[in-house]
Amino acid sequence: MNVSIQFRDKFFIPIWQKIQNGNRLSLEDGVALYNTNDIISLGKMAHFVQQQKSGDAVYFVLNRKIEPTNICVLSCKFCDFATKPGRPDAYEMTNEDIWSKLTPDLHEVHITGGMPAHWGWEHYLEMLSGIKEKFPEIDIKAFTAVEIDFFAKKFRMSIEEVLRQLKEVGLRTMPGGGAEVFSERVRRLLFNQKIGAKRWLEIHRIAHRMGIPTNATLLYGHIETIEERIVHFMKLRELQDETGGFLSFIPLAFQPGDTGIKAHSHFTSAIDDLKTIAISRLMLDNFPHIKAYWVMLTEEVASVALNFGADDMDGTVGEEHIAHDAGAITPMQLAKNQIIKIINDAGKIPVERDVYYNPINVYTDHVIGKIPYLNSVPFYHHFEKQQFKILPINPRRMGLLSEKGQIDAGLFSLMDYFQQESHLALLPWCIATRDQVKSVMLFSNHGWGDLDGKLIGVTDETATSVRLLQVLLGKRYGVRARFERLHAGVNDYSAYDAVLLIGDEALRRNKFGLAGFELVFDLAREWYEWQKLPFVFAVWAVKKSLPEETKKELSEIIGHSLSQSEPRYAEIGELRGKEIGLNRNEVEEYLAGFNYRLGEREKEAMREFKSLAQETESVNIKGVHHG
Ligand code: SF4
């Protein structure tokens, strides 16, 4: 994707170079970005990164925010939500009250609130297990690091033990609140009873290690300096490098309202809000998502933010006491339809998601699915979108959306194409290997013959590679293993005898190894040695019902992009390769190993695999299924 920006601020030129080359921004870069008046160029740079990560998608989740009580043992100066027991404004919800606020159509419940001295540990466990039991489809995002620290101290448990017990009763992810700004100076002045940066980061580190993804926040617009904001980003970036467990970053504009920070009683400006969103997108290069928190920003600013780096909006929030009581002017309930409208008006794709950012529904036309792996870059690098919009989505999710008629075209996982042949028409392109693939890999502690009865963790991202594994095990090696689905986000692989990974994650692990597994098998090579045929992992297909003219136009766009990309694999894949840890030569070699044209040999391979897949007993895959 070539983007040229006419900079008014010449300081941006070296920064833009770094961004385009996938290099990290420094503290000085961050400060220079804040000091600019060239806000449009800043937004364009952030939008470039946003497009690389999320295409045209803007996510939202239908959630309910619940604050079980406003009674809190702490008294942070910026908080006008909390109160003390016995005061007229104090409230406490029973667990029954909480459960009564939920409905099965929600996808997420977000629970945070005050920390009362008199609630027992069992009360919290019952709160979560009751939700899980009554609403198994609702994912629980609950308790900030501040609350987790409070539980550990009050109930005399380690952080690990608190999280283990909460996870057992249904905790799926943790919100990012309580980070405020990672500055000891600010902490001492505004929230000196609260945990500091070190403890906050440590709790999130432990959560990530235990397979609990989390979010992160920054509370800005009070007494913090610009440098302190940038240092905050850098500390988050460092932890994300280590764990990969953050899902999204949410900049929270300070709401002065009736807080204890009287000297600082103005709202942040829209310019500051947009700068903070854009700069967070640029500094946090390893965070998948940046959220525009419309409750605090107002609808208008949130809408512009969708072209300034933000790719996520909060869903139906319900009763949002903390922001509202401090004076947020946005109406408390923004209906799903309004969110969809805001996103559509910004020229984006409204994508309803689950807690792991898996798309559940999309609400616009002309959506083209894009497999978000390096091997599909040649199809999209020079893709001239015209009326189409690009949705990065893993192959399995693309299949599910296509079943509902919500995707017009895309690179479909082969198994999904087989299942939907009645309404999908093939286009003459595919992702096929010659022999090895390097990105559909089985990491194992056992040779093929010894996998009988063993537990294999399998990717949740595609049906084709999993079916290929079952065909190889059953037909080539005559063994029968047990399978469990891995979920998106952080997984604990030590529970498995072998793990099947695909895409960029497999490519990275293939190069750097996967701790705990000694053997690595390339499934395409296994297939090739056995069948002497290429393997077709994905095919381009389009809805049969689309007008012939649209199909033709799309076909031409794909063909054009591919022919532009073919002579330049090293160049077009460099940025993505860097994220994976591959150099230019490795990228070039990897992409040159694919055949992107659906020829006769590929069609023969598809027929052969289809018949072997039909003959192979389908083994039940146990596992968490989200969305
Ligand atoms: S910000 Fe949180 S911890 Fe601080 S007083 Fe308010 S509710 Fe309590």
mmCIF file of N, CA and C in Angstrom, residues 465-573:
data_model
loop_
_atom_site.group_PDB
_atom_site.id
_atom_site.type_symbol
_atom_site.label_atom_id
_atom_site.label_comp_id
_atom_site.label_asym_id
_atom_site.label_seq_id
_atom_site.Cartn_x
_atom_site.Cartn_y
_atom_site.Cartn_z
ATOM 1 N N SER A 465 -6.452 -27.040 7.687
ATOM 2 C CA SER A 465 -5.218 -27.623 8.227
ATOM 3 C C SER A 465 -5.532 -28.698 9.261
ATOM 4 N N VAL A 466 -6.589 -28.480 10.023
ATOM 5 C CA VAL A 466 -6.967 -29.469 11.030
ATOM 6 C C VAL A 466 -7.422 -30.751 10.330
ATOM 7 N N ARG A 467 -8.191 -30.587 9.249
ATOM 8 C CA ARG A 467 -8.656 -31.763 8.500
ATOM 9 C C ARG A 467 -7.471 -32.461 7.831
ATOM 10 N N LEU A 468 -6.525 -31.670 7.320
ATOM 11 C CA LEU A 468 -5.326 -32.275 6.724
ATOM 12 C C LEU A 468 -4.578 -33.093 7.769
ATOM 13 N N LEU A 469 -4.475 -32.552 8.965
ATOM 14 C CA LEU A 469 -3.801 -33.290 10.035
ATOM 15 C C LEU A 469 -4.533 -34.606 10.312
ATOM 16 N N GLN A 470 -5.861 -34.544 10.369
ATOM 17 C CA GLN A 470 -6.629 -35.761 10.637
ATOM 18 C C GLN A 470 -6.465 -36.779 9.508
ATOM 19 N N VAL A 471 -6.416 -36.292 8.266
ATOM 20 C CA VAL A 471 -6.229 -37.194 7.121
ATOM 21 C C VAL A 471 -4.844 -37.845 7.202
ATOM 22 N N LEU A 472 -3.825 -37.044 7.501
ATOM 23 C CA LEU A 472 -2.466 -37.596 7.590
ATOM 24 C C LEU A 472 -2.382 -38.634 8.714
ATOM 25 N N LEU A 473 -2.938 -38.282 9.862
ATOM 26 C CA LEU A 473 -2.871 -39.212 10.997
ATOM 27 C C LEU A 473 -3.622 -40.498 10.680
ATOM 28 N N GLY A 474 -4.845 -40.334 10.182
ATOM 29 C CA GLY A 474 -5.706 -41.501 9.961
ATOM 30 C C GLY A 474 -5.289 -42.334 8.767
ATOM 31 N N LYS A 475 -5.089 -41.682 7.626
ATOM 32 C CA LYS A 475 -4.863 -42.407 6.372
ATOM 33 C C LYS A 475 -3.392 -42.760 6.139
ATOM 34 N N ARG A 476 -2.508 -41.833 6.499
ATOM 35 C CA ARG A 476 -1.091 -42.124 6.210
ATOM 36 C C ARG A 476 -0.445 -42.932 7.321
ATOM 37 N N TYR A 477 -0.777 -42.576 8.571
ATOM 38 C CA TYR A 477 -0.069 -43.221 9.684
ATOM 39 C C TYR A 477 -0.937 -44.182 10.492
ATOM 40 N N GLY A 478 -2.231 -44.187 10.222
ATOM 41 C CA GLY A 478 -3.124 -45.140 10.904
ATOM 42 C C GLY A 478 -3.206 -44.925 12.407
ATOM 43 N N VAL A 479 -3.142 -43.682 12.850
ATOM 44 C CA VAL A 479 -3.282 -43.429 14.289
ATOM 45 C C VAL A 479 -4.457 -42.482 14.538
ATOM 46 N N ARG A 480 -4.915 -42.516 15.762
ATOM 47 C CA ARG A 480 -6.106 -41.741 16.122
ATOM 48 C C ARG A 480 -5.776 -40.921 17.364
ATOM 49 N N ALA A 481 -5.733 -39.626 17.202
ATOM 50 C CA ALA A 481 -5.387 -38.771 18.351
ATOM 51 C C ALA A 481 -6.650 -38.093 18.886
ATOM 52 N N ARG A 482 -6.497 -37.407 20.003
ATOM 53 C CA ARG A 482 -7.593 -36.585 20.531
ATOM 54 C C ARG A 482 -7.261 -35.123 20.223
ATOM 55 N N PHE A 483 -8.295 -34.320 20.020
ATOM 56 C CA PHE A 483 -8.056 -32.929 19.611
ATOM 57 C C PHE A 483 -8.759 -31.951 20.536
ATOM 58 N N GLU A 484 -8.095 -30.850 20.772
ATOM 59 C CA GLU A 484 -8.727 -29.774 21.535
ATOM 60 C C GLU A 484 -8.428 -28.459 20.823
ATOM 61 N N ARG A 485 -9.460 -27.637 20.725
ATOM 62 C CA ARG A 485 -9.294 -26.377 20.002
ATOM 63 C C ARG A 485 -8.555 -25.350 20.857
ATOM 64 N N LEU A 486 -7.532 -24.715 20.269
ATOM 65 C CA LEU A 486 -6.874 -23.599 20.947
ATOM 66 C C LEU A 486 -7.745 -22.380 20.724
ATOM 67 N N HIS A 487 -7.712 -21.419 21.652
ATOM 68 C CA HIS A 487 -8.497 -20.216 21.397
ATOM 69 C C HIS A 487 -7.578 -19.079 20.975
ATOM 70 N N ALA A 488 -8.184 -18.044 20.427
ATOM 71 C CA ALA A 488 -7.382 -16.878 20.047
ATOM 72 C C ALA A 488 -6.817 -16.262 21.320
ATOM 73 N N GLY A 489 -5.685 -15.630 21.224
ATOM 74 C CA GLY A 489 -5.099 -15.020 22.412
ATOM 75 C C GLY A 489 -4.026 -15.918 22.986
ATOM 76 N N VAL A 490 -3.809 -15.791 24.287
ATOM 77 C CA VAL A 490 -2.690 -16.514 24.874
ATOM 78 C C VAL A 490 -3.130 -17.932 25.262
ATOM 79 N N ASN A 491 -2.308 -18.899 24.941
ATOM 80 C CA ASN A 491 -2.615 -20.286 25.284
ATOM 81 C C ASN A 491 -1.471 -20.899 26.078
ATOM 82 N N ASP A 492 -1.827 -21.837 26.918
ATOM 83 C CA ASP A 492 -0.807 -22.588 27.631
ATOM 84 C C ASP A 492 -0.605 -23.912 26.879
ATOM 85 N N TYR A 493 0.480 -23.978 26.090
ATOM 86 C CA TYR A 493 0.690 -25.147 25.240
ATOM 87 C C TYR A 493 1.183 -26.367 26.013
ATOM 88 N N SER A 494 1.604 -26.137 27.274
ATOM 89 C CA SER A 494 2.215 -27.257 27.995
ATOM 90 C C SER A 494 1.210 -28.367 28.290
ATOM 91 N N ALA A 495 -0.083 -28.067 28.107
ATOM 92 C CA ALA A 495 -1.105 -29.080 28.379
ATOM 93 C C ALA A 495 -1.200 -30.115 27.245
ATOM 94 N N TYR A 496 -0.477 -29.907 26.129
ATOM 95 C CA TYR A 496 -0.668 -30.766 24.958
ATOM 96 C C TYR A 496 0.572 -31.612 24.621
ATOM 97 N N ASP A 497 0.305 -32.737 23.939
ATOM 98 C CA ASP A 497 1.409 -33.569 23.436
ATOM 99 C C ASP A 497 1.931 -33.017 22.120
ATOM 100 N N ALA A 498 1.071 -32.307 21.415
ATOM 101 C CA ALA A 498 1.472 -31.664 20.161
ATOM 102 C C ALA A 498 0.530 -30.495 19.918
ATOM 103 N N VAL A 499 1.002 -29.546 19.092
ATOM 104 C CA VAL A 499 0.194 -28.353 18.827
ATOM 105 C C VAL A 499 0.246 -28.054 17.336
ATOM 106 N N LEU A 500 -0.926 -27.831 16.713
ATOM 107 C CA LEU A 500 -0.974 -27.459 15.304
ATOM 108 C C LEU A 500 -1.212 -25.958 15.188
ATOM 109 N N LEU A 501 -0.251 -25.260 14.590
ATOM 110 C CA LEU A 501 -0.388 -23.813 14.405
ATOM 111 C C LEU A 501 -0.348 -23.493 12.916
ATOM 112 N N ILE A 502 -0.987 -22.374 12.559
ATOM 113 C CA ILE A 502 -0.935 -21.956 11.144
ATOM 114 C C ILE A 502 -0.574 -20.481 11.042
ATOM 115 N N GLY A 503 -0.352 -20.048 9.814
ATOM 116 C CA GLY A 503 -0.161 -18.620 9.537
ATOM 117 C C GLY A 503 1.138 -18.069 10.105
ATOM 118 N N ASP A 504 1.110 -16.778 10.419
ATOM 119 C CA ASP A 504 2.332 -16.094 10.848
ATOM 120 C C ASP A 504 2.855 -16.649 12.170
ATOM 121 N N GLU A 505 1.933 -17.058 13.023
ATOM 122 C CA GLU A 505 2.358 -17.624 14.307
ATOM 123 C C GLU A 505 3.188 -18.901 14.066
ATOM 124 N N ALA A 506 2.721 -19.735 13.143
ATOM 125 C CA ALA A 506 3.461 -20.967 12.821
ATOM 126 C C ALA A 506 4.810 -20.641 12.196
ATOM 127 N N LEU A 507 4.806 -19.629 11.342
ATOM 128 C CA LEU A 507 6.042 -19.221 10.661
ATOM 129 C C LEU A 507 7.079 -18.742 11.686
ATOM 130 N N ARG A 508 6.611 -17.947 12.638
ATOM 131 C CA ARG A 508 7.497 -17.433 13.689
ATOM 132 C C ARG A 508 8.030 -18.585 14.534
ATOM 133 N N ARG A 509 7.128 -19.471 14.938
ATOM 134 C CA ARG A 509 7.549 -20.599 15.785
ATOM 135 C C ARG A 509 8.441 -21.560 15.009
ATOM 136 N N ASN A 510 8.221 -21.646 13.711
ATOM 137 C CA ASN A 510 9.059 -22.511 12.888
ATOM 138 C C ASN A 510 10.491 -21.973 12.860
ATOM 139 N N LYS A 511 10.607 -20.664 12.859
ATOM 140 C CA LYS A 511 11.955 -20.083 12.834
ATOM 141 C C LYS A 511 12.594 -20.094 14.227
ATOM 142 N N PHE A 512 11.814 -19.678 15.228
ATOM 143 C CA PHE A 512 12.417 -19.493 16.552
ATOM 144 C C PHE A 512 12.164 -20.654 17.513
ATOM 145 N N GLY A 513 11.344 -21.614 17.102
ATOM 146 C CA GLY A 513 11.075 -22.773 17.963
ATOM 147 C C GLY A 513 9.896 -22.521 18.891
ATOM 148 N N LEU A 514 9.293 -23.591 19.361
ATOM 149 C CA LEU A 514 8.200 -23.488 20.327
ATOM 150 C C LEU A 514 8.651 -24.257 21.565
ATOM 151 N N ALA A 515 8.852 -23.503 22.650
ATOM 152 C CA ALA A 515 9.406 -24.112 23.862
ATOM 153 C C ALA A 515 8.561 -25.307 24.299
ATOM 154 N N GLY A 516 9.242 -26.375 24.659
ATOM 155 C CA GLY A 516 8.535 -27.555 25.152
ATOM 156 C C GLY A 516 8.281 -28.603 24.078
ATOM 157 N N PHE A 517 8.584 -28.278 22.803
ATOM 158 C CA PHE A 517 8.344 -29.245 21.728
ATOM 159 C C PHE A 517 9.623 -29.440 20.918
ATOM 160 N N GLU A 518 9.998 -30.683 20.768
ATOM 161 C CA GLU A 518 11.279 -30.952 20.112
ATOM 162 C C GLU A 518 11.155 -31.187 18.611
ATOM 163 N N LEU A 519 10.021 -31.736 18.192
ATOM 164 C CA LEU A 519 9.876 -32.095 16.783
ATOM 165 C C LEU A 519 8.957 -31.111 16.070
ATOM 166 N N VAL A 520 9.270 -30.859 14.803
ATOM 167 C CA VAL A 520 8.447 -29.931 14.015
ATOM 168 C C VAL A 520 8.144 -30.586 12.666
ATOM 169 N N PHE A 521 6.870 -30.666 12.323
ATOM 170 C CA PHE A 521 6.479 -31.273 11.039
ATOM 171 C C PHE A 521 5.725 -30.256 10.188
ATOM 172 N N ASP A 522 6.109 -30.220 8.915
ATOM 173 C CA ASP A 522 5.456 -29.341 7.953
ATOM 174 C C ASP A 522 4.368 -30.164 7.266
ATOM 175 N N LEU A 523 3.111 -29.783 7.439
ATOM 176 C CA LEU A 523 2.022 -30.623 6.929
ATOM 177 C C LEU A 523 1.973 -30.692 5.408
ATOM 178 N N ALA A 524 2.363 -29.596 4.744
ATOM 179 C CA ALA A 524 2.349 -29.620 3.276
ATOM 180 C C ALA A 524 3.422 -30.580 2.751
ATOM 181 N N ARG A 525 4.575 -30.579 3.427
ATOM 182 C CA ARG A 525 5.634 -31.501 2.999
ATOM 183 C C ARG A 525 5.200 -32.958 3.210
ATOM 184 N N GLU A 526 4.558 -33.203 4.344
ATOM 185 C CA GLU A 526 4.041 -34.558 4.614
ATOM 186 C C GLU A 526 3.099 -34.989 3.493
ATOM 187 N N TRP A 527 2.222 -34.075 3.113
ATOM 188 C CA TRP A 527 1.237 -34.364 2.060
ATOM 189 C C TRP A 527 1.950 -34.614 0.725
ATOM 190 N N TYR A 528 2.930 -33.752 0.435
ATOM 191 C CA TYR A 528 3.638 -33.852 -0.846
ATOM 192 C C TYR A 528 4.402 -35.177 -0.945
ATOM 193 N N GLU A 529 5.084 -35.534 0.140
ATOM 194 C CA GLU A 529 5.856 -36.786 0.119
ATOM 195 C C GLU A 529 4.942 -37.985 -0.067
ATOM 196 N N TRP A 530 3.745 -37.890 0.414
ATOM 197 C CA TRP A 530 2.771 -38.972 0.355
ATOM 198 C C TRP A 530 2.047 -39.003 -0.991
ATOM 199 N N GLN A 531 1.552 -37.824 -1.441
ATOM 200 C CA GLN A 531 0.674 -37.776 -2.623
ATOM 201 C C GLN A 531 1.369 -37.279 -3.888
ATOM 202 N N LYS A 532 2.561 -36.709 -3.722
ATOM 203 C CA LYS A 532 3.268 -36.078 -4.856
ATOM 204 C C LYS A 532 2.374 -35.038 -5.542
ATOM 205 N N LEU A 533 1.658 -34.295 -4.729
ATOM 206 C CA LEU A 533 0.765 -33.253 -5.236
ATOM 207 C C LEU A 533 0.960 -31.976 -4.417
ATOM 208 N N PRO A 534 0.658 -30.839 -5.024
ATOM 209 C CA PRO A 534 0.655 -29.616 -4.194
ATOM 210 C C PRO A 534 -0.481 -29.726 -3.181
ATOM 211 N N PHE A 535 -0.507 -28.810 -2.219
ATOM 212 C CA PHE A 535 -1.672 -28.770 -1.340
ATOM 213 C C PHE A 535 -2.303 -27.380 -1.432
ATOM 214 N N VAL A 536 -3.609 -27.372 -1.630
ATOM 215 C CA VAL A 536 -4.326 -26.094 -1.756
ATOM 216 C C VAL A 536 -4.943 -25.769 -0.397
ATOM 217 N N PHE A 537 -4.421 -24.738 0.239
ATOM 218 C CA PHE A 537 -4.946 -24.368 1.556
ATOM 219 C C PHE A 537 -6.161 -23.447 1.452
ATOM 220 N N ALA A 538 -6.136 -22.552 0.464
ATOM 221 C CA ALA A 538 -7.232 -21.590 0.355
ATOM 222 C C ALA A 538 -7.480 -21.256 -1.104
ATOM 223 N N VAL A 539 -8.725 -20.931 -1.398
ATOM 224 C CA VAL A 539 -9.077 -20.552 -2.779
ATOM 225 C C VAL A 539 -9.834 -19.226 -2.756
ATOM 226 N N TRP A 540 -9.641 -18.440 -3.796
ATOM 227 C CA TRP A 540 -10.448 -17.227 -3.936
ATOM 228 C C TRP A 540 -11.825 -17.637 -4.444
ATOM 229 N N ALA A 541 -12.855 -17.159 -3.762
ATOM 230 C CA ALA A 541 -14.208 -17.453 -4.228
ATOM 231 C C ALA A 541 -15.082 -16.234 -3.996
ATOM 232 N N VAL A 542 -16.152 -16.168 -4.763
ATOM 233 C CA VAL A 542 -17.034 -15.007 -4.716
ATOM 234 C C VAL A 542 -18.474 -15.516 -4.646
ATOM 235 N N LYS A 543 -19.324 -14.723 -4.024
ATOM 236 C CA LYS A 543 -20.748 -15.077 -3.927
ATOM 237 C C LYS A 543 -21.327 -15.264 -5.322
ATOM 238 N N LYS A 544 -21.975 -16.388 -5.566
ATOM 239 C CA LYS A 544 -22.555 -16.605 -6.897
ATOM 240 C C LYS A 544 -23.601 -15.551 -7.227
ATOM 241 N N SER A 545 -24.270 -15.056 -6.183
ATOM 242 C CA SER A 545 -25.384 -14.131 -6.416
ATOM 243 C C SER A 545 -24.942 -12.717 -6.825
ATOM 244 N N LEU A 546 -23.659 -12.410 -6.758
ATOM 245 C CA LEU A 546 -23.219 -11.058 -7.132
ATOM 246 C C LEU A 546 -23.398 -10.833 -8.640
ATOM 247 N N PRO A 547 -23.639 -9.599 -9.051
ATOM 248 C CA PRO A 547 -23.745 -9.334 -10.497
ATOM 249 C C PRO A 547 -22.454 -9.738 -11.214
ATOM 250 N N GLU A 548 -22.610 -10.230 -12.432
ATOM 251 C CA GLU A 548 -21.448 -10.692 -13.204
ATOM 252 C C GLU A 548 -20.410 -9.575 -13.351
ATOM 253 N N GLU A 549 -20.902 -8.376 -13.487
ATOM 254 C CA GLU A 549 -19.999 -7.229 -13.667
ATOM 255 C C GLU A 549 -19.099 -7.047 -12.423
ATOM 256 N N THR A 550 -19.704 -7.197 -11.243
ATOM 257 C CA THR A 550 -18.931 -7.040 -10.006
ATOM 258 C C THR A 550 -17.894 -8.149 -9.894
ATOM 259 N N LYS A 551 -18.297 -9.370 -10.251
ATOM 260 C CA LYS A 551 -17.345 -10.503 -10.180
ATOM 261 C C LYS A 551 -16.157 -10.229 -11.096
ATOM 262 N N LYS A 552 -16.474 -9.734 -12.295
ATOM 263 C CA LYS A 552 -15.423 -9.486 -13.270
ATOM 264 C C LYS A 552 -14.461 -8.393 -12.753
ATOM 265 N N GLU A 553 -15.062 -7.354 -12.199
ATOM 266 C CA GLU A 553 -14.264 -6.244 -11.692
ATOM 267 C C GLU A 553 -13.323 -6.720 -10.580
ATOM 268 N N LEU A 554 -13.890 -7.513 -9.686
ATOM 269 C CA LEU A 554 -13.099 -8.030 -8.570
ATOM 270 C C LEU A 554 -11.965 -8.921 -9.068
ATOM 271 N N SER A 555 -12.312 -9.750 -10.017
ATOM 272 C CA SER A 555 -11.328 -10.664 -10.583
ATOM 273 C C SER A 555 -10.156 -9.892 -11.181
ATOM 274 N N GLU A 556 -10.486 -8.815 -11.848
ATOM 275 C CA GLU A 556 -9.426 -7.995 -12.465
ATOM 276 C C GLU A 556 -8.558 -7.339 -11.391
ATOM 277 N N ILE A 557 -9.201 -6.871 -10.312
ATOM 278 C CA ILE A 557 -8.436 -6.209 -9.237
ATOM 279 C C ILE A 557 -7.452 -7.209 -8.617
ATOM 280 N N ILE A 558 -7.930 -8.424 -8.366
ATOM 281 C CA ILE A 558 -7.056 -9.434 -7.733
ATOM 282 C C ILE A 558 -5.895 -9.783 -8.675
ATOM 283 N N GLY A 559 -6.233 -10.016 -9.946
ATOM 284 C CA GLY A 559 -5.203 -10.382 -10.927
ATOM 285 C C GLY A 559 -4.155 -9.285 -11.059
ATOM 286 N N HIS A 560 -4.638 -8.045 -11.057
ATOM 287 C CA HIS A 560 -3.719 -6.912 -11.199
ATOM 288 C C HIS A 560 -2.792 -6.832 -9.980
ATOM 289 N N SER A 561 -3.373 -6.959 -8.790
ATOM 290 C CA SER A 561 -2.560 -6.867 -7.577
ATOM 291 C C SER A 561 -1.488 -7.950 -7.569
ATOM 292 N N LEU A 562 -1.901 -9.166 -7.937
ATOM 293 C CA LEU A 562 -0.942 -10.278 -7.925
ATOM 294 C C LEU A 562 0.196 -10.028 -8.917
ATOM 295 N N SER A 563 -0.156 -9.578 -10.124
ATOM 296 C CA SER A 563 0.920 -9.405 -11.107
ATOM 297 C C SER A 563 1.863 -8.252 -10.717
ATOM 298 N N GLN A 564 1.324 -7.258 -10.016
ATOM 299 C CA GLN A 564 2.190 -6.176 -9.518
ATOM 300 C C GLN A 564 3.104 -6.674 -8.396
ATOM 301 N N SER A 565 2.581 -7.587 -7.585
ATOM 302 C CA SER A 565 3.322 -8.040 -6.402
ATOM 303 C C SER A 565 4.402 -9.062 -6.741
ATOM 304 N N GLU A 566 4.132 -9.902 -7.748
ATOM 305 C CA GLU A 566 5.027 -11.037 -8.005
ATOM 306 C C GLU A 566 6.508 -10.685 -8.178
ATOM 307 N N PRO A 567 6.828 -9.622 -8.901
ATOM 308 C CA PRO A 567 8.277 -9.358 -9.016
ATOM 309 C C PRO A 567 8.877 -8.731 -7.763
ATOM 310 N N ARG A 568 8.067 -8.423 -6.747
ATOM 311 C CA ARG A 568 8.567 -7.644 -5.596
ATOM 312 C C ARG A 568 8.238 -8.289 -4.259
ATOM 313 N N TYR A 569 8.393 -9.580 -4.151
ATOM 314 C CA TYR A 569 8.001 -10.251 -2.900
ATOM 315 C C TYR A 569 8.726 -9.693 -1.676
ATOM 316 N N ALA A 570 10.050 -9.465 -1.830
ATOM 317 C CA ALA A 570 10.832 -9.016 -0.670
ATOM 318 C C ALA A 570 10.318 -7.663 -0.184
ATOM 319 N N GLU A 571 10.004 -6.823 -1.140
ATOM 320 C CA GLU A 571 9.576 -5.459 -0.805
ATOM 321 C C GLU A 571 8.171 -5.440 -0.198
ATOM 322 N N ILE A 572 7.238 -6.143 -0.828
ATOM 323 C CA ILE A 572 5.852 -6.044 -0.346
ATOM 324 C C ILE A 572 5.645 -6.784 0.975
ATOM 325 N N GLY A 573 6.509 -7.760 1.234
ATOM 326 C CA GLY A 573 6.321 -8.527 2.471
ATOM 327 C C GLY A 573 7.214 -8.076 3.611
#
